[in-house]
């Protein structure tokens, strides 16, 4: 197990843009008008009010006189392997490639699917608390106060219950005023199963918690406290502990979840944590919590004239603070909000690296939530020894590789081996290290983490790539997530466009990072590798294919064959006619195929992509559909169309978070972009203010969004025209700004601004502020 300590003050992300000049325009706390408000009853856990502090999460829901708080802790995992232990050492990548060459597809599928077919490995739920209030008390509504990360439950009598998961201590507190609960009960996951489950769960469920085979939880009570200790697998035990303290003014409940990861005696530690919280009281505990969240929100803010999208944006940024902290487990598929219906979480609640984790951590860079984003990077960094073993034992190479689908410990889970065992998922994960460096301008992070981790992925890829008869580097196997599911057709001709794009992005980013550190020999090695991959596969009209032979001929959920446009930006509309034609033809093909097989994240991803190519109207159209049809009333992204309006043929319900974060990123892409038209080249980023604004967003503003290079950018737009912007330099050097100001020449506060073609340039010192009014 990996030690988790969210509340240490050590910071693993170095030099995060500290000391930059503060903009006169201050980032705003979320306005109360955009808070998440849920009218009662709330009858299901996945529509509940989400609370959390990165380590622990809670879902607040209920009806009539019953209130529930579903419990979770991010590192509660059953890591037992289904079938053979360390099966990847026996059923290696090369053996799979040899069998696929012989068309023995079923045998390879059996090898690489078997591990996923078991109940474990899986994320574990932690049970729930139920509060019964006097007859006649009826819950009226739940409200998430986003500015302070506090949940409020209101009753018809005027009584209230406030709740928060402390940002400064591993506890949660509930303060009940106006009434007292008749009963406070704690339920283990097996108790919940016995209360609620019928059968083994719904689609994509890992089955019921009863299948884990755990002994009954050991339960205990005292005058004011209740707890249970659950023995899990591989020596893991965890304790859920609650205690009540009543005064004339309130009933105060404190809770925590401890485990053997924290120490030998989880019960004693839980008592200590809860006792300390109760002694301090709600108001005293709330003060540092509010201070943390105020600092969180002051990183940046956006304002757009669309209530539904603004609410979704604010909520998703809140998710970063509630579910991802620097020294806590990063967010898997459902974050810290594991299923509470007697089942195990959909898709094991695992770490899917064929889209989900990468897109979950795509929206923090521009909003400056660097510490929250570093949670996943630290997770990958801490497991590099295992990833090295995996590269050696499964791929037969040097370097490191993270499995395409993995558990909390990092072990491969298999399942649809075309993607779960694909080496290029590691290249996509390396992209996050690269982006973190680009946006923080943190050269210490570059040298200590980004380049070392990514270059080891590069060594693994070079170990697999072999030259074909044309001198091009090819992988033994290739695929394109999740085209053709796990059928034999899913084995595409190497290299698929997805693999080409992932590898080319990896090698070009390594070239750029090596050059920044003065490693000229290594920079050339990576540049040569990128060139040796060859060109992308297209039709004569420029349409991007799946591979050299196969065209995408039906609607599909995963934009894998066009991800060179977004998020990798290898193909962009500022790099010449060929790229422009590829973009136009490929998007025309996707439009022609329709959205029948899309899921929620497809719409928010396509919104990002359309914004990246400057099409604000298509971007907002896809974003509007996502917000309207693919989120539950508490904002959680679900895969299917909940309105059954025909946006998709999928109408099912399981929720995952990546679609939410893509929607938040789509807003960023419409408001500000800073990518380079020449990936892999140093210091060529270009800031674009309001580059993809739909007409209905006539008035908009943002404060302190981050651009590549660590720059802080703020801007205001009125009546569909940019009226002002400011940029605080994150590096000393030349700042480049795209002129999309419709013929209006900005008035600058500094001298020396020049213009070449449609780009303004000015040299600034780090921390110096450029202002422009139009």
Tab-separated table of C-alpha atoms in Angstrom, residues 259-663:
chain	number	residue	atom	x	y	z
A	259	UNK	CA	-6.738	2.495	7.973
A	260	UNK	CA	-3.615	0.438	8.530
A	261	UNK	CA	-1.985	2.719	5.967
A	262	UNK	CA	-2.100	5.425	8.663
A	263	UNK	CA	-0.850	3.286	11.556
A	264	UNK	CA	-1.140	-0.011	13.405
A	265	UNK	CA	-4.215	0.968	15.416
A	266	UNK	CA	-6.799	2.648	13.147
A	267	UNK	CA	-9.412	2.735	15.923
A	268	UNK	CA	-7.212	4.633	18.369
A	269	UNK	CA	-6.195	7.088	15.660
A	270	UNK	CA	-9.819	7.596	14.632
A	271	UNK	CA	-10.839	8.335	18.224
A	272	UNK	CA	-8.022	10.857	18.519
A	273	UNK	CA	-8.921	12.676	15.299
A	274	UNK	CA	-12.615	12.853	16.077
A	275	UNK	CA	-12.056	13.906	19.681
A	276	UNK	CA	-9.805	16.752	18.597
A	277	UNK	CA	-12.393	17.966	16.073
A	278	UNK	CA	-15.231	17.834	18.603
A	279	UNK	CA	-13.198	19.700	21.185
A	280	UNK	CA	-12.462	22.487	18.733
A	281	UNK	CA	-16.042	22.669	17.534
A	282	UNK	CA	-17.608	23.428	14.186
A	283	UNK	CA	-16.789	27.137	13.885
A	284	UNK	CA	-13.164	26.761	14.910
A	285	UNK	CA	-12.658	23.816	12.543
A	286	UNK	CA	-14.412	25.688	9.753
A	287	UNK	CA	-12.069	28.689	9.859
A	288	UNK	CA	-8.906	27.080	8.330
A	289	UNK	CA	-11.133	25.135	5.958
A	290	UNK	CA	-12.648	28.325	4.573
A	291	UNK	CA	-9.195	29.914	4.366
A	292	UNK	CA	-7.965	26.986	2.223
A	293	UNK	CA	-10.941	27.208	-0.120
A	294	UNK	CA	-10.658	30.979	-0.434
A	295	UNK	CA	-7.068	30.570	-1.591
A	296	UNK	CA	-8.206	27.820	-3.963
A	297	UNK	CA	-10.800	30.028	-5.634
A	298	UNK	CA	-8.481	33.028	-5.819
A	299	UNK	CA	-6.254	31.181	-8.288
A	300	UNK	CA	-8.544	32.154	-11.191
A	301	UNK	CA	-12.143	32.710	-12.227
A	302	UNK	CA	-14.271	32.979	-15.349
A	303	UNK	CA	-17.561	34.737	-16.048
A	304	UNK	CA	-19.772	33.782	-18.988
A	305	UNK	CA	-23.377	34.751	-19.807
A	306	UNK	CA	-24.717	31.191	-19.699
A	307	UNK	CA	-26.103	30.061	-16.355
A	308	UNK	CA	-26.043	26.320	-17.060
A	309	UNK	CA	-22.470	26.312	-18.351
A	310	UNK	CA	-21.249	28.688	-15.635
A	311	UNK	CA	-22.734	26.396	-12.970
A	312	UNK	CA	-21.090	23.364	-14.524
A	313	UNK	CA	-17.747	25.153	-14.809
A	314	UNK	CA	-17.753	26.267	-11.160
A	315	UNK	CA	-18.812	22.827	-9.957
A	316	UNK	CA	-16.101	21.047	-11.917
A	317	UNK	CA	-13.402	23.351	-10.604
A	318	UNK	CA	-14.801	22.590	-7.145
A	319	UNK	CA	-14.308	18.882	-7.924
A	320	UNK	CA	-10.554	19.483	-8.172
A	321	UNK	CA	-10.490	20.848	-4.632
A	322	UNK	CA	-12.879	18.245	-3.236
A	323	UNK	CA	-11.466	15.141	-4.906
A	324	UNK	CA	-7.793	15.777	-5.734
A	325	UNK	CA	-5.183	17.083	-3.315
A	326	UNK	CA	-1.421	17.227	-3.551
A	327	UNK	CA	-0.612	14.343	-1.186
A	328	UNK	CA	-3.853	12.382	-1.564
A	329	UNK	CA	-4.835	9.682	-4.064
A	330	UNK	CA	-5.690	11.113	-7.487
A	331	UNK	CA	-9.159	10.759	-8.938
A	332	UNK	CA	-10.043	7.422	-10.496
A	333	UNK	CA	-13.222	7.044	-12.567
A	334	UNK	CA	-15.609	8.245	-9.850
A	335	UNK	CA	-13.187	10.219	-7.682
A	336	UNK	CA	-13.988	9.983	-3.945
A	337	UNK	CA	-17.646	9.219	-4.605
A	338	UNK	CA	-17.768	5.441	-4.860
A	339	UNK	CA	-21.108	3.691	-5.381
A	340	UNK	CA	-23.381	3.371	-2.335
A	341	UNK	CA	-26.013	0.855	-3.356
A	342	UNK	CA	-24.492	-2.433	-2.259
A	343	UNK	CA	-22.484	-2.818	-5.444
A	344	UNK	CA	-18.873	-2.239	-6.274
A	345	UNK	CA	-18.176	0.810	-8.453
A	346	UNK	CA	-18.737	0.771	-12.216
A	347	UNK	CA	-15.650	-0.427	-14.093
A	348	UNK	CA	-14.015	-1.177	-10.720
A	349	UNK	CA	-13.580	2.552	-10.056
A	350	UNK	CA	-10.127	2.123	-11.582
A	351	UNK	CA	-7.582	4.278	-13.374
A	352	UNK	CA	-8.323	4.131	-17.107
A	353	UNK	CA	-5.403	5.612	-19.046
A	354	UNK	CA	-6.994	5.379	-22.486
A	355	UNK	CA	-8.791	8.696	-21.929
A	356	UNK	CA	-10.278	8.963	-18.450
A	357	UNK	CA	-7.318	9.938	-16.269
A	358	UNK	CA	-5.748	12.116	-18.946
A	359	UNK	CA	-8.956	14.063	-19.531
A	360	UNK	CA	-9.749	14.287	-15.822
A	361	UNK	CA	-6.441	16.110	-15.428
A	362	UNK	CA	-6.787	18.316	-18.531
A	363	UNK	CA	-8.598	21.309	-17.005
A	364	UNK	CA	-6.361	22.238	-14.086
A	365	UNK	CA	-3.449	23.769	-15.995
A	366	UNK	CA	-5.224	26.863	-17.307
A	367	UNK	CA	-7.131	27.452	-14.080
A	368	UNK	CA	-3.907	27.275	-12.066
A	369	UNK	CA	-4.998	24.393	-9.817
A	370	UNK	CA	-1.443	23.071	-9.978
A	371	UNK	CA	-1.327	21.343	-6.616
A	372	UNK	CA	-4.567	19.499	-7.300
A	373	UNK	CA	-3.279	18.442	-10.716
A	374	UNK	CA	0.043	17.318	-9.280
A	375	UNK	CA	-1.827	14.637	-7.326
A	376	UNK	CA	-1.895	12.436	-10.432
A	377	UNK	CA	1.646	13.283	-11.502
A	378	UNK	CA	2.955	12.397	-8.040
A	379	UNK	CA	0.970	9.158	-8.193
A	380	UNK	CA	2.671	8.212	-11.461
A	381	UNK	CA	6.058	9.334	-10.185
A	382	UNK	CA	5.815	7.331	-6.963
A	383	UNK	CA	5.065	4.134	-8.892
A	384	UNK	CA	7.917	4.419	-11.358
A	385	UNK	CA	9.804	1.412	-9.929
A	386	UNK	CA	6.783	-0.807	-10.565
A	387	UNK	CA	6.318	0.750	-13.998
A	388	UNK	CA	9.955	-0.058	-14.810
A	389	UNK	CA	9.353	-3.667	-13.817
A	390	UNK	CA	6.216	-3.702	-15.953
A	391	UNK	CA	8.112	-2.365	-18.988
A	392	UNK	CA	10.759	-5.038	-18.514
A	393	UNK	CA	8.447	-7.965	-17.695
A	394	UNK	CA	5.604	-7.304	-20.134
A	395	UNK	CA	7.096	-5.276	-22.996
A	396	UNK	CA	10.656	-6.562	-22.699
A	397	UNK	CA	12.157	-3.074	-22.796
A	398	UNK	CA	14.088	-0.595	-20.730
A	399	UNK	CA	12.403	2.518	-19.390
A	400	UNK	CA	8.957	2.515	-17.838
A	401	UNK	CA	5.329	2.072	-18.818
A	402	UNK	CA	2.088	2.536	-16.916
A	403	UNK	CA	-0.706	0.078	-17.766
A	404	UNK	CA	-3.622	1.324	-19.819
A	405	UNK	CA	-5.992	0.188	-17.075
A	406	UNK	CA	-4.582	-0.085	-13.578
A	407	UNK	CA	-5.331	-0.339	-9.889
A	408	UNK	CA	-4.299	2.054	-7.129
A	409	UNK	CA	-0.991	0.228	-6.718
A	410	UNK	CA	-0.366	0.524	-10.464
A	411	UNK	CA	-0.830	-3.138	-11.348
A	412	UNK	CA	-2.351	-3.885	-14.769
A	413	UNK	CA	-5.991	-4.952	-14.710
A	414	UNK	CA	-6.297	-6.056	-18.328
A	415	UNK	CA	-9.646	-6.121	-20.100
A	416	UNK	CA	-9.912	-5.318	-23.799
A	417	UNK	CA	-6.195	-5.818	-24.204
A	418	UNK	CA	-6.012	-3.761	-27.391
A	419	UNK	CA	-6.141	-0.708	-25.121
A	420	UNK	CA	-5.517	-1.844	-21.552
A	421	UNK	CA	-2.171	-3.322	-22.604
A	422	UNK	CA	-1.268	-0.748	-25.248
A	423	UNK	CA	2.144	0.883	-24.682
A	424	UNK	CA	1.092	4.249	-26.077
A	425	UNK	CA	-1.233	4.910	-23.142
A	426	UNK	CA	2.001	5.685	-21.280
A	427	UNK	CA	2.913	8.253	-23.930
A	428	UNK	CA	-0.444	9.965	-23.380
A	429	UNK	CA	0.157	10.002	-19.621
A	430	UNK	CA	3.591	11.544	-20.220
A	431	UNK	CA	1.794	14.377	-22.001
A	432	UNK	CA	0.444	15.509	-18.622
A	433	UNK	CA	3.976	15.928	-17.246
A	434	UNK	CA	4.832	18.005	-20.305
A	435	UNK	CA	1.745	20.216	-19.985
A	436	UNK	CA	2.395	20.777	-16.297
A	437	UNK	CA	5.855	22.089	-17.114
A	438	UNK	CA	4.563	24.257	-19.980
A	439	UNK	CA	1.950	25.965	-17.840
A	440	UNK	CA	3.967	26.349	-14.632
A	441	UNK	CA	7.225	27.326	-16.378
A	442	UNK	CA	8.796	25.382	-13.525
A	443	UNK	CA	12.221	24.259	-14.735
A	444	UNK	CA	12.961	22.490	-11.457
A	445	UNK	CA	9.892	20.304	-12.055
A	446	UNK	CA	11.072	19.771	-15.626
A	447	UNK	CA	14.486	18.524	-14.560
A	448	UNK	CA	13.409	16.554	-11.508
A	449	UNK	CA	10.187	14.908	-12.713
A	450	UNK	CA	8.768	15.772	-16.128
A	451	UNK	CA	11.757	14.890	-18.268
A	452	UNK	CA	12.968	11.885	-16.224
A	453	UNK	CA	9.536	10.197	-16.194
A	454	UNK	CA	8.693	11.007	-19.798
A	455	UNK	CA	12.120	10.087	-21.155
A	456	UNK	CA	11.858	6.649	-19.550
A	457	UNK	CA	8.536	6.216	-21.368
A	458	UNK	CA	10.397	7.276	-24.514
A	459	UNK	CA	13.029	4.578	-23.924
A	460	UNK	CA	10.291	1.973	-23.581
A	461	UNK	CA	8.713	3.108	-26.857
A	462	UNK	CA	12.078	3.066	-28.671
A	463	UNK	CA	12.596	-0.463	-27.401
A	464	UNK	CA	9.369	-1.571	-29.069
A	465	UNK	CA	9.631	0.359	-32.322
A	466	UNK	CA	11.376	-1.357	-35.237
A	467	UNK	CA	12.085	-0.042	-38.728
A	468	UNK	CA	10.002	-1.478	-41.545
A	469	UNK	CA	11.089	-1.894	-45.168
A	470	UNK	CA	10.535	1.826	-45.737
A	471	UNK	CA	12.657	2.799	-42.759
A	472	UNK	CA	9.658	3.897	-40.678
A	473	UNK	CA	9.397	3.024	-37.000
A	474	UNK	CA	6.539	0.606	-36.291
A	475	UNK	CA	5.090	-1.044	-33.215
A	476	UNK	CA	4.466	-4.812	-33.166
A	477	UNK	CA	0.761	-4.207	-32.433
A	478	UNK	CA	-1.543	-1.260	-32.909
A	479	UNK	CA	-5.072	-0.150	-32.065
A	480	UNK	CA	-7.191	2.983	-31.691
A	481	UNK	CA	-9.272	3.350	-28.523
A	482	UNK	CA	-11.943	2.019	-28.460
A	483	UNK	CA	-12.560	1.319	-32.139
A	484	UNK	CA	-14.121	-2.115	-32.811
A	485	UNK	CA	-14.240	-2.805	-29.069
A	486	UNK	CA	-12.261	-5.994	-28.385
A	487	UNK	CA	-12.994	-7.774	-31.663
A	488	UNK	CA	-10.224	-9.042	-33.998
A	489	UNK	CA	-10.809	-5.943	-36.163
A	490	UNK	CA	-9.549	-3.815	-33.265
A	491	UNK	CA	-6.005	-4.946	-34.069
A	492	UNK	CA	-5.195	-2.301	-36.647
A	493	UNK	CA	-2.218	-2.143	-38.949
A	494	UNK	CA	0.750	-0.591	-37.133
A	495	UNK	CA	0.953	2.257	-36.642
A	496	UNK	CA	-2.604	3.466	-36.208
A	497	UNK	CA	-3.085	7.212	-36.334
A	498	UNK	CA	-3.748	7.126	-32.591
A	499	UNK	CA	-0.412	5.439	-31.945
A	500	UNK	CA	1.364	7.721	-34.403
A	501	UNK	CA	-0.061	10.803	-32.721
A	502	UNK	CA	0.715	9.602	-29.200
A	503	UNK	CA	4.284	8.658	-30.109
A	504	UNK	CA	4.954	11.790	-32.149
A	505	UNK	CA	3.657	14.001	-29.340
A	506	UNK	CA	5.838	12.144	-26.846
A	507	UNK	CA	9.017	12.474	-28.909
A	508	UNK	CA	8.414	16.127	-29.800
A	509	UNK	CA	7.715	17.054	-26.185
A	510	UNK	CA	10.893	15.225	-25.146
A	511	UNK	CA	12.791	17.143	-27.810
A	512	UNK	CA	11.492	20.434	-26.419
A	513	UNK	CA	12.154	19.516	-22.793
A	514	UNK	CA	15.666	18.262	-23.575
A	515	UNK	CA	16.439	21.449	-25.486
A	516	UNK	CA	15.261	23.575	-22.557
A	517	UNK	CA	17.769	21.759	-20.327
A	518	UNK	CA	20.580	22.103	-22.866
A	519	UNK	CA	20.653	18.385	-23.677
A	520	UNK	CA	21.274	18.864	-27.395
A	521	UNK	CA	22.245	15.258	-28.147
A	522	UNK	CA	19.112	13.921	-26.499
A	523	UNK	CA	16.978	16.549	-28.199
A	524	UNK	CA	18.258	15.347	-31.567
A	525	UNK	CA	17.560	11.716	-30.672
A	526	UNK	CA	13.940	12.476	-29.888
A	527	UNK	CA	13.569	14.707	-32.949
A	528	UNK	CA	14.913	11.948	-35.185
A	529	UNK	CA	12.500	9.453	-33.631
A	530	UNK	CA	9.540	11.754	-34.275
A	531	UNK	CA	10.535	12.123	-37.934
A	532	UNK	CA	11.102	8.380	-38.327
A	533	UNK	CA	7.476	7.684	-37.425
A	534	UNK	CA	6.366	9.112	-40.761
A	535	UNK	CA	3.241	11.039	-41.642
A	536	UNK	CA	-0.327	10.559	-40.489
A	537	UNK	CA	-2.595	8.345	-42.583
A	538	UNK	CA	-5.152	10.249	-44.632
A	539	UNK	CA	-7.465	9.863	-47.603
A	540	UNK	CA	-6.742	11.918	-50.692
A	541	UNK	CA	-9.019	14.684	-49.375
A	542	UNK	CA	-7.140	14.855	-46.062
A	543	UNK	CA	-9.559	12.826	-43.919
A	544	UNK	CA	-7.645	11.173	-41.090
A	545	UNK	CA	-7.976	7.400	-41.227
A	546	UNK	CA	-7.732	4.838	-38.436
A	547	UNK	CA	-4.569	3.361	-39.928
A	548	UNK	CA	-3.011	3.081	-43.375
A	549	UNK	CA	-5.984	1.108	-44.716
A	550	UNK	CA	-9.048	1.556	-42.530
A	551	UNK	CA	-11.406	4.506	-42.469
A	552	UNK	CA	-13.739	5.377	-39.613
A	553	UNK	CA	-17.076	4.459	-41.196
A	554	UNK	CA	-19.491	4.601	-38.280
A	555	UNK	CA	-20.232	6.839	-35.339
A	556	UNK	CA	-17.941	6.300	-32.355
A	557	UNK	CA	-17.475	7.619	-28.829
A	558	UNK	CA	-13.673	8.051	-28.755
A	559	UNK	CA	-11.980	10.720	-30.893
A	560	UNK	CA	-8.829	8.602	-31.021
A	561	UNK	CA	-8.058	8.960	-34.722
A	562	UNK	CA	-8.230	12.782	-34.586
A	563	UNK	CA	-6.573	13.426	-31.220
A	564	UNK	CA	-3.613	14.876	-33.099
A	565	UNK	CA	-5.899	17.920	-33.431
A	566	UNK	CA	-6.879	17.878	-29.770
A	567	UNK	CA	-5.405	17.528	-27.233
A	568	UNK	CA	-2.004	17.084	-28.919
A	569	UNK	CA	-2.180	20.033	-31.340
A	570	UNK	CA	0.064	18.240	-33.841
A	571	UNK	CA	-2.402	19.264	-36.540
A	572	UNK	CA	-3.575	22.871	-36.304
A	573	UNK	CA	-5.049	25.602	-38.441
A	574	UNK	CA	-1.947	27.808	-38.246
A	575	UNK	CA	0.499	25.314	-39.768
A	576	UNK	CA	-0.432	25.529	-43.409
A	577	UNK	CA	-2.865	24.313	-46.008
A	578	UNK	CA	-2.322	20.584	-45.475
A	579	UNK	CA	-3.218	20.784	-41.787
A	580	UNK	CA	-6.225	22.997	-42.482
A	581	UNK	CA	-7.466	20.486	-45.027
A	582	UNK	CA	-6.960	17.570	-42.635
A	583	UNK	CA	-8.986	19.342	-39.962
A	584	UNK	CA	-11.833	20.302	-42.299
A	585	UNK	CA	-12.098	16.903	-43.978
A	586	UNK	CA	-11.843	14.919	-40.755
A	587	UNK	CA	-14.431	16.974	-38.900
A	588	UNK	CA	-16.732	16.806	-41.893
A	589	UNK	CA	-16.445	13.019	-41.723
A	590	UNK	CA	-17.243	12.988	-38.006
A	591	UNK	CA	-20.264	15.217	-38.643
A	592	UNK	CA	-21.451	12.912	-41.408
A	593	UNK	CA	-21.224	9.840	-39.162
A	594	UNK	CA	-23.412	11.465	-36.521
A	595	UNK	CA	-23.562	11.120	-32.764
A	596	UNK	CA	-25.496	7.858	-32.398
A	597	UNK	CA	-22.578	6.083	-30.715
A	598	UNK	CA	-21.307	9.061	-28.739
A	599	UNK	CA	-21.368	9.187	-24.958
A	600	UNK	CA	-21.223	12.183	-22.662
A	601	UNK	CA	-17.480	12.761	-22.777
A	602	UNK	CA	-17.547	12.703	-26.585
A	603	UNK	CA	-19.604	15.898	-26.643
A	604	UNK	CA	-17.395	17.749	-24.166
A	605	UNK	CA	-14.228	16.514	-25.915
A	606	UNK	CA	-15.600	17.614	-29.276
A	607	UNK	CA	-16.404	20.980	-27.722
A	608	UNK	CA	-12.729	21.355	-26.743
A	609	UNK	CA	-11.592	20.305	-30.204
A	610	UNK	CA	-13.940	22.669	-32.030
A	611	UNK	CA	-12.807	25.527	-29.823
A	612	UNK	CA	-9.170	24.668	-30.509
A	613	UNK	CA	-9.741	25.094	-34.249
A	614	UNK	CA	-11.559	28.388	-33.678
A	615	UNK	CA	-15.151	27.242	-34.190
A	616	UNK	CA	-16.908	28.791	-31.216
A	617	UNK	CA	-20.411	28.033	-32.467
A	618	UNK	CA	-19.756	24.294	-32.818
A	619	UNK	CA	-17.922	24.322	-29.500
A	620	UNK	CA	-20.837	25.810	-27.599
A	621	UNK	CA	-23.354	23.592	-29.413
A	622	UNK	CA	-21.582	20.446	-28.200
A	623	UNK	CA	-21.081	21.901	-24.729
A	624	UNK	CA	-24.758	22.807	-24.443
A	625	UNK	CA	-25.782	19.272	-25.384
A	626	UNK	CA	-23.416	17.843	-22.789
A	627	UNK	CA	-24.766	20.052	-20.002
A	628	UNK	CA	-28.381	19.456	-21.028
A	629	UNK	CA	-28.378	15.702	-21.587
A	630	UNK	CA	-25.309	14.048	-20.070
A	631	UNK	CA	-25.188	15.238	-16.477
A	632	UNK	CA	-27.323	14.199	-13.546
A	633	UNK	CA	-28.964	16.930	-11.503
A	634	UNK	CA	-25.975	17.075	-9.155
A	635	UNK	CA	-23.652	17.748	-12.090
A	636	UNK	CA	-22.041	14.294	-12.372
A	637	UNK	CA	-21.292	13.244	-15.956
A	638	UNK	CA	-23.108	10.106	-17.064
A	639	UNK	CA	-22.355	8.193	-20.212
A	640	UNK	CA	-25.869	8.055	-21.669
A	641	UNK	CA	-28.400	10.650	-22.859
A	642	UNK	CA	-30.618	11.174	-19.809
A	643	UNK	CA	-33.170	13.160	-21.805
A	644	UNK	CA	-33.612	10.381	-24.378
A	645	UNK	CA	-33.705	13.124	-27.003
A	646	UNK	CA	-31.743	11.206	-29.616
A	647	UNK	CA	-28.382	12.856	-29.017
A	648	UNK	CA	-27.014	9.344	-28.522
A	649	UNK	CA	-28.207	5.770	-28.754
A	650	UNK	CA	-26.819	5.249	-25.254
A	651	UNK	CA	-29.183	6.121	-22.431
A	652	UNK	CA	-27.565	4.215	-19.566
A	653	UNK	CA	-26.567	5.804	-16.284
A	654	UNK	CA	-23.143	4.941	-14.821
A	655	UNK	CA	-21.186	8.061	-13.976
A	656	UNK	CA	-17.532	8.901	-14.513
A	657	UNK	CA	-15.837	12.258	-14.111
A	658	UNK	CA	-13.743	12.845	-17.233
A	659	UNK	CA	-16.643	14.315	-19.223
A	660	UNK	CA	-17.084	16.971	-16.528
A	661	UNK	CA	-13.462	18.085	-16.723
A	662	UNK	CA	-13.515	18.193	-20.514
A	663	UNK	CA	-16.536	20.500	-20.286
